[in-house]
Short mmCIF file of C-alpha atoms and ligand atoms in Angstrom, two decimals:
data_model
loop_
_atom_site.label_atom_id
_atom_site.label_comp_id
_atom_site.label_asym_id
_atom_site.label_seq_id
_atom_site.Cartn_x
_atom_site.Cartn_y
_atom_site.Cartn_z
CA MET A 13 3.46 -42.14 -8.47
CA SER A 14 0.88 -41.22 -5.85
CA GLU A 15 -1.34 -44.10 -4.74
CA GLY A 16 -5.12 -44.06 -4.26
CA LEU A 17 -6.35 -44.30 -0.67
CA ALA A 18 -7.49 -47.91 -0.89
CA ILE A 19 -4.20 -49.17 -2.08
CA HIS A 20 -2.42 -47.57 0.89
CA TRP A 21 -5.12 -48.76 3.34
CA ARG A 22 -4.90 -52.33 2.05
CA LEU A 23 -1.12 -52.37 2.72
CA ILE A 24 -1.20 -50.87 6.19
CA PRO A 25 -0.52 -54.11 8.18
CA GLN A 26 2.52 -54.89 6.04
CA ARG A 27 3.90 -51.40 5.85
CA TYR A 28 3.23 -50.39 9.44
CA ASN A 29 3.82 -53.63 11.27
CA LEU A 30 6.01 -55.70 8.96
CA VAL A 31 3.43 -58.44 8.74
CA GLY A 32 4.35 -60.94 6.01
CA THR A 33 3.46 -64.53 5.25
CA GLU A 34 5.05 -67.95 5.67
CA CYS A 35 4.32 -71.28 4.02
CA LEU A 36 3.60 -74.04 6.54
CA LYS A 37 4.32 -76.73 3.89
CA CYS A 38 7.93 -75.77 3.08
CA GLY A 39 8.69 -73.31 5.94
CA GLU A 40 9.81 -70.38 3.79
CA LYS A 41 8.88 -66.87 5.01
CA PHE A 42 7.89 -64.01 2.74
CA PHE A 43 8.33 -60.37 3.11
CA PRO A 44 6.96 -58.64 1.13
CA PRO A 45 4.11 -61.08 1.64
CA ARG A 46 3.01 -63.56 -0.98
CA GLN A 47 -0.36 -65.30 -1.02
CA LEU A 48 1.05 -68.15 -3.23
CA CYS A 49 4.13 -69.94 -2.19
CA PRO A 50 6.54 -70.03 -5.16
CA ASN A 51 7.95 -73.32 -4.02
CA CYS A 52 4.73 -75.23 -3.33
CA ARG A 53 2.21 -73.22 -5.37
CA ARG A 54 -1.22 -74.73 -5.11
CA VAL A 55 -0.36 -77.18 -2.37
CA GLY A 56 1.30 -74.52 -0.17
CA GLU A 57 -0.29 -73.38 3.15
CA ILE A 58 0.00 -69.63 3.71
CA ARG A 59 -0.46 -67.89 6.94
CA GLU A 60 0.41 -64.50 8.27
CA VAL A 61 3.51 -63.89 10.41
CA LYS A 62 4.93 -60.77 12.00
CA PHE A 63 8.68 -60.17 11.44
CA SER A 64 10.94 -58.92 14.27
CA GLY A 65 12.31 -55.95 12.25
CA GLU A 66 15.87 -56.95 12.80
CA GLY A 67 18.30 -57.70 10.05
CA GLU A 68 21.58 -56.71 8.43
CA ILE A 69 22.61 -54.58 5.37
CA TYR A 70 22.99 -56.87 2.27
CA SER A 71 23.65 -53.93 -0.04
CA TYR A 72 23.24 -50.16 -0.01
CA THR A 73 23.41 -46.97 -2.07
CA VAL A 74 23.09 -43.33 -1.42
CA ILE A 75 20.57 -41.67 -3.81
CA HIS A 76 21.42 -38.08 -4.90
CA THR A 77 18.83 -37.79 -7.74
CA PRO A 78 15.47 -38.72 -6.09
CA PRO A 79 12.12 -39.20 -7.79
CA GLU A 80 9.20 -36.74 -7.39
CA GLY A 81 8.13 -36.39 -3.73
CA PHE A 82 11.46 -37.40 -2.21
CA GLU A 83 13.36 -34.24 -3.13
CA PHE A 84 13.52 -32.82 0.39
CA MET A 85 15.19 -35.88 1.74
CA LYS A 86 18.24 -35.93 -0.56
CA PRO A 87 20.64 -37.41 -0.39
CA TYR A 88 19.16 -40.53 1.33
CA ALA A 89 20.50 -44.07 1.79
CA MET A 90 18.63 -46.98 0.48
CA GLY A 91 19.43 -50.61 1.40
CA VAL A 92 18.47 -54.20 0.65
CA ILE A 93 18.06 -55.60 4.15
CA LYS A 94 18.30 -59.31 5.02
CA LEU A 95 15.85 -59.91 7.89
CA ILE A 96 16.98 -62.33 10.58
CA GLU A 97 14.05 -64.62 9.58
CA GLY A 98 15.37 -64.88 6.05
CA PRO A 99 13.60 -62.68 3.64
CA PHE A 100 15.00 -59.64 2.01
CA LEU A 101 13.47 -56.25 1.58
CA THR A 102 14.23 -52.73 0.25
CA ALA A 103 14.17 -49.74 2.70
CA GLN A 104 15.60 -46.44 3.41
CA LEU A 105 18.44 -46.31 6.03
CA VAL A 106 18.02 -43.35 8.36
CA ASP A 107 19.72 -41.60 11.28
CA CYS A 108 23.22 -42.28 9.96
CA LYS A 109 25.90 -40.81 7.82
CA PRO A 110 26.71 -42.44 4.38
CA GLU A 111 30.23 -43.27 5.65
CA ASP A 112 28.81 -45.30 8.58
CA LEU A 113 27.09 -47.71 6.12
CA GLU A 114 28.68 -51.05 5.55
CA ILE A 115 27.52 -54.46 4.22
CA GLY A 116 26.91 -56.72 7.14
CA LYS A 117 26.08 -54.14 9.73
CA ARG A 118 23.09 -54.90 12.01
CA VAL A 119 19.94 -52.80 11.57
CA GLU A 120 16.56 -52.45 13.16
CA LEU A 121 13.12 -51.16 12.07
CA VAL A 122 11.86 -47.68 12.72
CA PHE A 123 8.44 -46.35 11.76
CA ARG A 124 8.56 -43.11 9.73
CA LYS A 125 6.75 -40.90 7.25
CA ILE A 126 7.57 -42.10 3.70
CA ILE A 127 5.93 -39.46 1.48
CA ALA A 128 3.11 -36.87 1.56
CA ASP A 129 0.82 -36.19 -1.39
CA GLY A 130 1.46 -32.42 -1.55
CA SER A 131 0.85 -30.07 1.35
CA SER A 132 -2.75 -31.02 2.10
CA GLY A 133 -2.78 -34.66 0.73
CA ILE A 134 -2.57 -37.86 2.83
CA ILE A 135 0.68 -38.71 4.53
CA ARG A 136 1.92 -42.31 4.00
CA TYR A 137 3.96 -43.91 6.73
CA GLY A 138 5.91 -47.13 6.71
CA TYR A 139 9.17 -48.85 7.80
CA LYS A 140 12.69 -47.60 7.42
CA PHE A 141 15.73 -49.05 9.14
CA LYS A 142 18.47 -47.63 11.34
CA LEU A 143 21.87 -48.91 12.44
CA LYS A 144 21.65 -51.04 15.65
CA ASP A 145 24.05 -49.94 18.26
CA MET B 16 5.66 -74.11 -39.98
CA SER B 17 8.28 -71.98 -41.45
CA LYS B 18 11.76 -73.61 -41.09
CA ARG B 19 13.69 -70.33 -40.65
CA VAL B 20 12.92 -66.65 -40.12
CA ALA B 21 15.04 -63.80 -41.59
CA ILE B 22 15.51 -60.12 -41.06
CA ILE B 23 15.00 -58.67 -44.63
CA GLY B 24 14.85 -54.99 -43.90
CA ILE B 25 15.96 -52.57 -41.25
CA GLY B 26 15.20 -49.01 -40.32
CA MET B 27 15.97 -46.60 -37.48
CA THR B 28 15.49 -42.90 -36.68
CA LYS B 29 18.34 -40.87 -35.23
CA PHE B 30 18.32 -41.23 -31.43
CA GLY B 31 18.30 -38.16 -29.22
CA GLU B 32 16.07 -35.33 -27.99
CA LEU B 33 13.90 -34.97 -31.10
CA TRP B 34 11.76 -31.90 -30.05
CA ASP B 35 10.21 -31.68 -33.55
CA LYS B 36 8.92 -35.22 -33.80
CA ARG B 37 5.88 -36.91 -32.37
CA TYR B 38 5.52 -40.46 -31.16
CA ARG B 39 3.72 -41.52 -34.32
CA ASP B 40 6.19 -39.69 -36.59
CA LEU B 41 9.09 -41.60 -35.07
CA ILE B 42 7.67 -45.08 -35.57
CA THR B 43 6.34 -44.41 -39.02
CA GLU B 44 9.73 -43.00 -40.14
CA ALA B 45 11.53 -46.14 -38.82
CA GLY B 46 8.96 -48.50 -40.34
CA ALA B 47 8.98 -46.82 -43.76
CA ASP B 48 12.77 -47.09 -43.83
CA ALA B 49 12.69 -50.76 -43.02
CA ILE B 50 10.06 -51.53 -45.61
CA LYS B 51 12.05 -49.63 -48.24
CA ASP B 52 15.20 -51.41 -47.22
CA ALA B 53 13.49 -54.76 -47.73
CA GLY B 54 12.39 -53.61 -51.16
CA ILE B 55 8.75 -54.49 -50.55
CA ASP B 56 5.42 -52.55 -50.39
CA GLY B 57 3.00 -51.89 -47.59
CA GLU B 58 0.50 -54.43 -49.14
CA ASP B 59 3.04 -57.20 -48.39
CA ILE B 60 2.92 -56.59 -44.67
CA GLU B 61 0.60 -59.10 -42.89
CA GLY B 62 1.18 -58.10 -39.25
CA LEU B 63 2.72 -55.61 -36.83
CA TYR B 64 4.31 -56.01 -33.36
CA ILE B 65 5.22 -52.82 -31.65
CA GLY B 66 7.38 -52.69 -28.48
CA SER B 67 6.62 -49.62 -26.38
CA MET B 68 7.10 -49.42 -22.63
CA SER B 69 5.00 -46.58 -21.36
CA PRO B 70 3.52 -44.33 -24.10
CA GLY B 71 0.61 -43.72 -21.66
CA LEU B 72 2.91 -41.96 -19.13
CA PHE B 73 5.41 -40.48 -21.58
CA ALA B 74 2.93 -39.32 -24.30
CA GLY B 75 -0.66 -39.90 -23.00
CA GLN B 76 -1.20 -42.41 -25.73
CA GLU B 77 -2.24 -46.05 -25.46
CA HIS B 78 -3.78 -48.44 -28.15
CA ILE B 79 -0.48 -48.31 -30.03
CA GLY B 80 -1.08 -51.22 -32.34
CA ALA B 81 -3.99 -49.52 -34.13
CA LEU B 82 -2.21 -46.18 -34.03
CA VAL B 83 0.86 -47.31 -35.75
CA ALA B 84 -1.03 -49.36 -38.31
CA ASP B 85 -3.20 -46.30 -39.05
CA TYR B 86 -0.36 -43.80 -39.48
CA SER B 87 1.63 -46.30 -41.51
CA GLY B 88 -1.33 -46.55 -43.97
CA LEU B 89 -1.77 -50.19 -43.02
CA SER B 90 -5.14 -50.09 -41.20
CA GLY B 91 -6.81 -53.38 -41.55
CA ILE B 92 -3.91 -55.68 -40.63
CA PRO B 93 -3.54 -57.18 -37.20
CA ALA B 94 -1.29 -55.00 -34.93
CA THR B 95 -0.23 -55.87 -31.36
CA ARG B 96 1.63 -53.80 -28.75
CA VAL B 97 4.16 -55.83 -26.66
CA GLU B 98 5.30 -54.60 -23.27
CA ALA B 99 8.09 -55.86 -21.08
CA ALA B 100 9.59 -52.61 -19.72
CA CYS B 101 12.90 -51.89 -21.39
CA ALA B 102 12.69 -55.33 -23.01
CA SER B 103 9.56 -54.37 -24.94
CA GLY B 104 11.48 -54.10 -28.30
CA GLY B 105 13.18 -57.49 -27.87
CA LEU B 106 10.01 -59.13 -26.99
CA ALA B 107 8.13 -57.62 -29.95
CA LEU B 108 10.89 -59.03 -32.17
CA ARG B 109 10.42 -62.44 -30.53
CA GLU B 110 6.62 -62.44 -30.90
CA ALA B 111 7.02 -61.46 -34.62
CA TYR B 112 9.55 -64.27 -35.00
CA LEU B 113 7.20 -66.85 -33.37
CA THR B 114 4.35 -65.81 -35.43
CA ILE B 115 6.19 -66.44 -38.63
CA LYS B 116 7.66 -69.61 -37.23
CA SER B 117 4.17 -70.83 -36.53
CA GLY B 118 3.32 -70.53 -40.23
CA ALA B 119 0.38 -68.17 -39.54
CA ILE B 120 1.79 -65.40 -41.67
CA ASP B 121 4.95 -64.81 -43.78
CA ILE B 122 5.91 -61.03 -43.52
CA VAL B 123 5.82 -59.16 -40.34
CA VAL B 124 7.22 -55.81 -39.15
CA ALA B 125 8.57 -55.56 -35.58
CA GLY B 126 8.99 -52.11 -34.36
CA GLY B 127 9.93 -50.34 -31.20
CA VAL B 128 9.32 -46.71 -30.16
CA GLU B 129 9.50 -44.45 -27.20
CA LYS B 130 8.99 -40.63 -26.94
CA MET B 131 10.47 -39.70 -23.50
CA THR B 132 11.44 -35.99 -23.65
CA ASP B 133 7.89 -34.60 -23.68
CA VAL B 134 7.70 -35.03 -19.81
CA SER B 135 10.03 -33.78 -17.17
CA THR B 136 13.04 -35.84 -16.11
CA SER B 137 11.35 -36.46 -12.74
CA SER B 138 8.16 -37.73 -14.46
CA ALA B 139 10.21 -39.91 -16.80
CA MET B 140 11.94 -41.45 -13.70
CA ILE B 141 8.44 -42.22 -12.30
CA ALA B 142 7.40 -43.88 -15.62
CA LEU B 143 10.59 -45.88 -15.69
CA MET B 144 10.07 -47.06 -12.07
CA GLY B 145 6.97 -48.86 -13.38
CA ALA B 146 9.43 -51.52 -14.48
CA GLY B 147 10.27 -52.25 -10.87
CA ASP B 148 7.95 -53.15 -7.98
CA GLN B 149 5.54 -50.32 -7.43
CA GLU B 150 4.43 -51.42 -3.90
CA TRP B 151 7.79 -52.49 -2.41
CA GLU B 152 10.52 -50.52 -4.29
CA ALA B 153 9.07 -47.37 -5.81
CA PHE B 154 7.03 -46.51 -2.79
CA LYS B 155 10.22 -46.34 -0.69
CA GLY B 156 11.91 -43.77 -2.95
CA VAL B 157 13.89 -46.27 -5.01
CA THR B 158 15.00 -45.20 -8.44
CA PHE B 159 16.30 -47.30 -11.31
CA PRO B 160 19.91 -46.06 -11.01
CA SER B 161 19.72 -46.97 -7.33
CA LEU B 162 18.77 -50.61 -8.12
CA TYR B 163 21.74 -50.95 -10.39
CA ALA B 164 23.82 -49.26 -7.69
CA LEU B 165 22.82 -52.00 -5.19
CA MET B 166 23.96 -54.56 -7.77
CA ALA B 167 27.20 -52.77 -8.48
CA ARG B 168 28.07 -52.67 -4.73
CA ARG B 169 27.49 -56.40 -4.35
CA HIS B 170 29.59 -57.15 -7.49
CA MET B 171 32.50 -54.92 -6.09
CA VAL B 172 32.39 -56.70 -2.74
CA GLU B 173 32.02 -60.25 -4.04
CA TYR B 174 34.43 -60.10 -7.03
CA GLY B 175 36.68 -57.08 -6.37
CA THR B 176 35.32 -55.18 -9.31
CA THR B 177 36.60 -51.56 -9.34
CA ILE B 178 34.86 -48.37 -10.10
CA GLU B 179 37.58 -47.88 -12.78
CA GLN B 180 36.51 -51.13 -14.54
CA ILE B 181 32.78 -50.18 -14.40
CA SER B 182 33.72 -46.69 -15.74
CA GLN B 183 35.70 -48.23 -18.58
CA VAL B 184 32.39 -49.67 -19.92
CA ALA B 185 31.19 -46.14 -20.43
CA VAL B 186 34.49 -44.96 -22.00
CA LYS B 187 34.24 -47.78 -24.49
CA SER B 188 30.56 -47.18 -25.31
CA HIS B 189 31.26 -43.50 -25.94
CA HIS B 190 34.19 -44.29 -28.17
CA ASN B 191 32.00 -46.59 -30.31
CA ALA B 192 29.14 -43.99 -30.36
CA SER B 193 31.65 -41.56 -31.77
CA LEU B 194 31.74 -43.66 -34.85
CA ASN B 195 27.88 -43.91 -35.06
CA PRO B 196 26.16 -40.94 -36.79
CA ASP B 197 22.77 -42.05 -35.43
CA ALA B 198 23.96 -41.98 -31.73
CA GLN B 199 22.58 -39.55 -29.24
CA PHE B 200 26.03 -38.89 -27.88
CA PRO B 201 28.61 -39.29 -30.79
CA PHE B 202 31.62 -38.15 -28.71
CA LYS B 203 34.28 -39.67 -26.58
CA VAL B 204 34.68 -39.32 -22.84
CA THR B 205 37.74 -40.03 -20.65
CA LEU B 206 37.92 -42.30 -17.62
CA GLU B 207 38.42 -39.15 -15.42
CA GLN B 208 35.25 -37.55 -16.75
CA VAL B 209 33.21 -40.61 -16.09
CA MET B 210 34.65 -40.99 -12.49
CA ASN B 211 34.22 -37.27 -11.73
CA SER B 212 30.64 -36.91 -13.12
CA ALA B 213 27.82 -36.13 -10.73
CA ILE B 214 26.79 -38.91 -8.28
CA ILE B 215 23.35 -40.26 -9.14
CA ALA B 216 23.19 -43.23 -6.81
CA ASP B 217 26.56 -44.07 -5.19
CA PRO B 218 28.70 -45.83 -6.53
CA LEU B 219 27.04 -44.88 -9.89
CA ARG B 220 27.53 -41.52 -11.48
CA LEU B 221 25.89 -39.65 -14.36
CA LEU B 222 28.17 -41.11 -16.97
CA HIS B 223 27.47 -44.65 -15.89
CA CYS B 224 23.72 -44.15 -16.77
CA SER B 225 22.09 -44.39 -20.12
CA PRO B 226 20.13 -41.12 -21.16
CA ILE B 227 16.45 -40.33 -21.73
CA THR B 228 15.88 -40.61 -25.39
CA ASP B 229 13.39 -40.25 -28.25
CA GLY B 230 13.62 -42.77 -31.11
CA ALA B 231 12.27 -45.66 -33.04
CA SER B 232 13.46 -48.66 -34.92
CA ALA B 233 11.94 -51.40 -37.07
CA VAL B 234 12.81 -54.58 -38.80
CA VAL B 235 10.98 -56.59 -41.51
CA LEU B 236 10.91 -60.33 -40.82
CA ALA B 237 10.07 -62.95 -43.43
CA SER B 238 9.63 -66.69 -43.61
CA GLU B 239 12.53 -68.60 -45.32
CA GLU B 240 10.66 -69.07 -48.58
CA LYS B 241 9.74 -65.34 -48.76
CA ALA B 242 13.18 -64.13 -47.59
CA LYS B 243 15.00 -66.09 -50.33
CA GLU B 244 12.50 -64.78 -52.94
CA LEU B 245 12.85 -61.09 -51.85
CA VAL B 246 16.36 -60.30 -50.84
CA ASP B 247 19.96 -61.35 -51.48
CA ASP B 248 21.31 -60.61 -48.00
CA PRO B 249 18.80 -62.01 -45.40
CA VAL B 250 20.05 -62.14 -41.74
CA TRP B 251 18.84 -65.37 -40.18
CA ILE B 252 17.48 -65.54 -36.74
CA ASN B 253 18.99 -68.80 -35.46
CA GLY B 254 18.02 -68.50 -31.87
CA SER B 255 15.39 -66.65 -29.84
CA SER B 256 14.68 -66.94 -26.09
CA SER B 257 13.34 -65.05 -23.17
CA ALA B 258 13.35 -65.72 -19.45
CA THR B 259 11.93 -64.01 -16.38
CA ASP B 260 12.99 -63.45 -12.76
CA THR B 261 11.37 -61.80 -9.70
CA ILE B 262 9.99 -58.29 -10.27
CA ALA B 263 11.64 -56.88 -7.19
CA LEU B 264 15.48 -56.82 -6.98
CA HIS B 265 15.46 -57.84 -3.24
CA ASP B 266 13.80 -61.21 -4.12
CA ARG B 267 16.59 -62.35 -6.39
CA LYS B 268 18.86 -65.31 -5.58
CA SER B 269 21.86 -63.13 -6.14
CA LEU B 270 22.44 -59.42 -6.77
CA SER B 271 25.85 -59.95 -8.41
CA ARG B 272 24.65 -61.98 -11.33
CA MET B 273 21.64 -61.83 -13.70
CA ASP B 274 19.80 -65.14 -13.61
CA SER B 275 17.25 -64.27 -16.39
CA THR B 276 20.20 -63.63 -18.68
CA ILE B 277 21.87 -66.92 -17.72
CA ILE B 278 18.71 -68.88 -18.39
CA ALA B 279 17.84 -67.16 -21.63
CA GLY B 280 21.44 -67.38 -22.88
CA LYS B 281 21.69 -71.10 -22.41
CA LYS B 282 18.41 -71.53 -24.29
CA ALA B 283 19.43 -69.35 -27.11
CA TYR B 284 22.85 -71.06 -27.54
CA LYS B 285 21.12 -74.39 -27.55
CA GLU B 286 18.52 -73.39 -30.23
CA ALA B 287 21.37 -71.86 -32.33
CA LYS B 288 23.45 -74.97 -31.77
CA ILE B 289 26.46 -72.82 -30.98
CA LYS B 290 28.77 -71.92 -27.96
CA PRO B 291 29.41 -68.57 -26.46
CA ARG B 292 32.91 -68.54 -28.18
CA ASP B 293 31.26 -68.71 -31.57
CA ILE B 294 29.69 -65.32 -31.18
CA ASP B 295 31.60 -62.65 -33.18
CA PHE B 296 30.11 -59.60 -31.37
CA ALA B 297 27.19 -58.69 -29.15
CA GLU B 298 24.88 -55.83 -28.47
CA VAL B 299 24.03 -55.95 -24.81
CA HIS B 300 21.73 -54.07 -22.47
CA ASP B 301 24.05 -51.49 -20.83
CA CYS B 302 21.30 -49.27 -19.25
CA PHE B 303 23.92 -48.73 -16.50
CA SER B 304 27.67 -49.59 -16.90
CA ILE B 305 27.37 -52.45 -14.34
CA ALA B 306 24.61 -54.02 -16.48
CA GLU B 307 27.06 -54.64 -19.30
CA ILE B 308 29.37 -56.47 -16.85
CA LEU B 309 26.59 -58.57 -15.62
CA ALA B 310 25.41 -59.24 -19.19
CA ILE B 311 28.74 -60.43 -20.51
CA GLU B 312 29.19 -62.67 -17.49
CA GLY B 313 25.74 -64.14 -17.79
CA LEU B 314 26.16 -64.73 -21.50
CA ASN B 315 29.32 -66.64 -20.65
CA PHE B 316 31.72 -64.48 -22.58
CA CYS B 317 33.88 -64.74 -19.44
CA LYS B 318 33.59 -66.28 -15.99
CA LEU B 319 31.29 -64.74 -13.35
CA GLY B 320 33.17 -61.97 -11.78
CA ASP B 321 35.52 -61.32 -14.68
CA GLY B 322 33.49 -58.87 -16.71
CA GLY B 323 35.26 -55.82 -15.25
CA LYS B 324 38.61 -57.33 -15.92
CA ILE B 325 38.02 -58.19 -19.53
CA THR B 326 36.57 -54.78 -20.15
CA GLU B 327 39.64 -53.22 -18.62
CA ASN B 328 41.86 -55.46 -20.84
CA GLY B 329 40.28 -54.17 -23.98
CA GLU B 330 38.79 -57.54 -24.85
CA THR B 331 35.31 -56.02 -25.41
CA GLU B 332 36.46 -53.24 -27.87
CA ILE B 333 35.58 -53.29 -31.46
CA ASP B 334 38.77 -54.99 -32.40
CA GLY B 335 38.95 -57.11 -29.21
CA ARG B 336 38.27 -60.74 -28.54
CA ILE B 337 34.46 -60.26 -28.08
CA PRO B 338 33.44 -56.84 -29.18
CA ILE B 339 30.48 -55.53 -27.05
CA ASN B 340 28.13 -52.76 -28.24
CA PRO B 341 29.97 -51.59 -31.41
CA SER B 342 26.88 -49.26 -31.85
CA GLY B 343 27.74 -47.29 -28.72
CA GLY B 344 25.20 -49.28 -26.61
CA LEU B 345 22.47 -47.73 -24.63
CA LYS B 346 24.87 -45.34 -23.03
CA GLY B 347 26.27 -43.84 -26.25
CA LYS B 348 23.65 -44.50 -28.83
CA GLY B 349 20.75 -43.65 -26.49
CA HIS B 350 17.93 -45.59 -24.86
CA PRO B 351 14.41 -44.88 -26.09
CA VAL B 352 13.26 -47.88 -24.06
CA GLY B 353 10.75 -49.61 -26.30
CA ALA B 354 12.99 -49.04 -29.42
CA THR B 355 16.15 -50.42 -27.85
CA GLY B 356 15.64 -54.11 -28.47
CA ILE B 357 14.80 -53.54 -32.15
CA ALA B 358 17.66 -51.06 -32.60
CA GLN B 359 20.01 -53.87 -31.36
CA ALA B 360 18.72 -56.07 -34.23
CA VAL B 361 19.18 -53.24 -36.60
CA GLU B 362 22.80 -52.77 -35.48
CA ALA B 363 23.37 -56.58 -35.76
CA ALA B 364 22.04 -56.81 -39.23
CA LEU B 365 24.01 -53.80 -40.34
CA GLN B 366 27.18 -55.38 -39.02
CA LEU B 367 26.42 -58.81 -40.46
CA ARG B 368 25.85 -57.20 -43.89
CA GLY B 369 29.27 -55.53 -43.54
CA LYS B 370 27.73 -52.12 -43.78
CA ALA B 371 28.54 -50.65 -40.36
CA GLY B 372 31.08 -48.11 -41.66
CA LYS B 373 33.78 -47.03 -39.16
CA ARG B 374 32.47 -49.19 -36.39
CA GLN B 375 32.42 -52.31 -38.52
CA VAL B 376 33.38 -55.55 -36.64
CA LYS B 377 35.74 -57.41 -38.99
CA ASP B 378 34.45 -60.70 -40.48
CA ALA B 379 31.22 -60.64 -38.36
CA GLU B 380 29.24 -63.71 -38.98
CA ILE B 381 27.34 -64.46 -35.85
CA ALA B 382 25.84 -61.82 -33.53
CA LEU B 383 24.01 -62.04 -30.20
CA ILE B 384 21.59 -59.32 -29.01
CA HIS B 385 20.55 -59.04 -25.35
CA ASN B 386 17.64 -56.94 -24.13
CA LEU B 387 16.80 -56.47 -20.49
CA GLY B 388 13.58 -55.39 -18.80
CA GLY B 389 13.65 -53.58 -15.45
CA SER B 390 16.32 -54.60 -13.06
CA GLY B 391 16.58 -57.92 -14.82
CA ALA B 392 13.04 -59.39 -14.44
CA THR B 393 13.02 -59.99 -18.18
CA THR B 394 15.83 -60.95 -20.62
CA VAL B 395 15.26 -61.44 -24.34
CA ILE B 396 18.07 -62.86 -26.49
CA HIS B 397 18.37 -63.41 -30.22
CA ILE B 398 21.28 -64.97 -32.17
CA LEU B 399 21.66 -63.73 -35.69
CA LYS B 400 23.68 -65.13 -38.57
CA ARG B 401 24.92 -63.72 -41.86
CA ASN B 402 23.53 -65.34 -45.04
ZN1 ZN C 504 5.96 -73.62 0.30
#
């Protein structure tokens, strides 16, 4: 679904720069960011933290039937990435052939266009990952 | 407080691409069937709970409780829509059960409905993706089949589950659906057909995925006192539970097991005072073939990791050790999301009454129904027992 401008603007630090959060009380790091630590809840102490963008493939798939807006990319690879700092996230895996993908392979963040709202709408950018040589 | 709660009437539309029927036609048809089956009148109904996932996106309609009461000729009674993605129906059943259990009212209809074929497949996929994390999954181009593909990949790597074993789930579902006249796909498929069908999200193919379906289902629930007074063959709800997990798949503790199912399963077995081995058959949420494997493992019908093996061995067939989805499941019977959880109750009641025809599970006394929302962020389980 296409998002309003404010939703996208609000998420720019996270989507552009991989800014998440961490809880100073228990030490757990969160990406996507959480404003309430699920371990400590009310007594948690949340602050922002920038992630390195390095991680490994935890699982992956190649999507052949894309949703609206992603048709021109198909087929494209999607992975669950385990960041070296601990958290997991979902992102496209780019600049690689499907047969190169493997669980455990090291990956790094790249900044790319995610989707455009039609030909004259706003273009949304965000993180994707590529295999690390 | 009512001691026990029973299903006293069941109703269901045919599942499929029902071009000639509107959203409101579907649910009123299923509801009227259930009320007729219970042998009661509309005046006896004291409340409605309707499970529906996304009528706003599929049919442009919200405010479902009042709509359904209106078109059922029941305006005046309280009516509540319940939403938990694909578990909306199961959760509507649970809310209806809890209301009677509380003693507030005695006779309630729990229904489920979805009209999915009025929009394009691509729009339907967007609506369904609302069951996942909009900001951190859907935005990236994730689809529902791809979330289950990510789980399938981990299951294959961690347990050695094969694509043949996953495909066998679909072969079995279609076999059972071929015995069910209300199923969307009442025909058999071969292992080769499943494994050679179009790739949707590798390793999952078209025939590993449940379809887009129109349909509705309904059950009439009654307090113990009323049930005994009204019918000879009540089906008792001996256990009801639900559990949640993280909305996004990537935040789960494991991708190769379904923790919400494990938690809800333990609670339901405890409430019903039985063990997994006491279950005679189960209707589980096979939105994708891998989901059935995760479900039967989570429900403890076998060890974690053995779901593929027991499927391949035939243990989950209608005459097997633990028959799974005698109705044909979501894959064969169809998956009108909001209607699915209630349709599972309809099938279970039919089986427990011994009226399931060619797909009858022999001597079925205790059934379990398992309804999942999204990629597993909600599980709802009920345990049903023959009178
Ligand atoms: Zn904490």
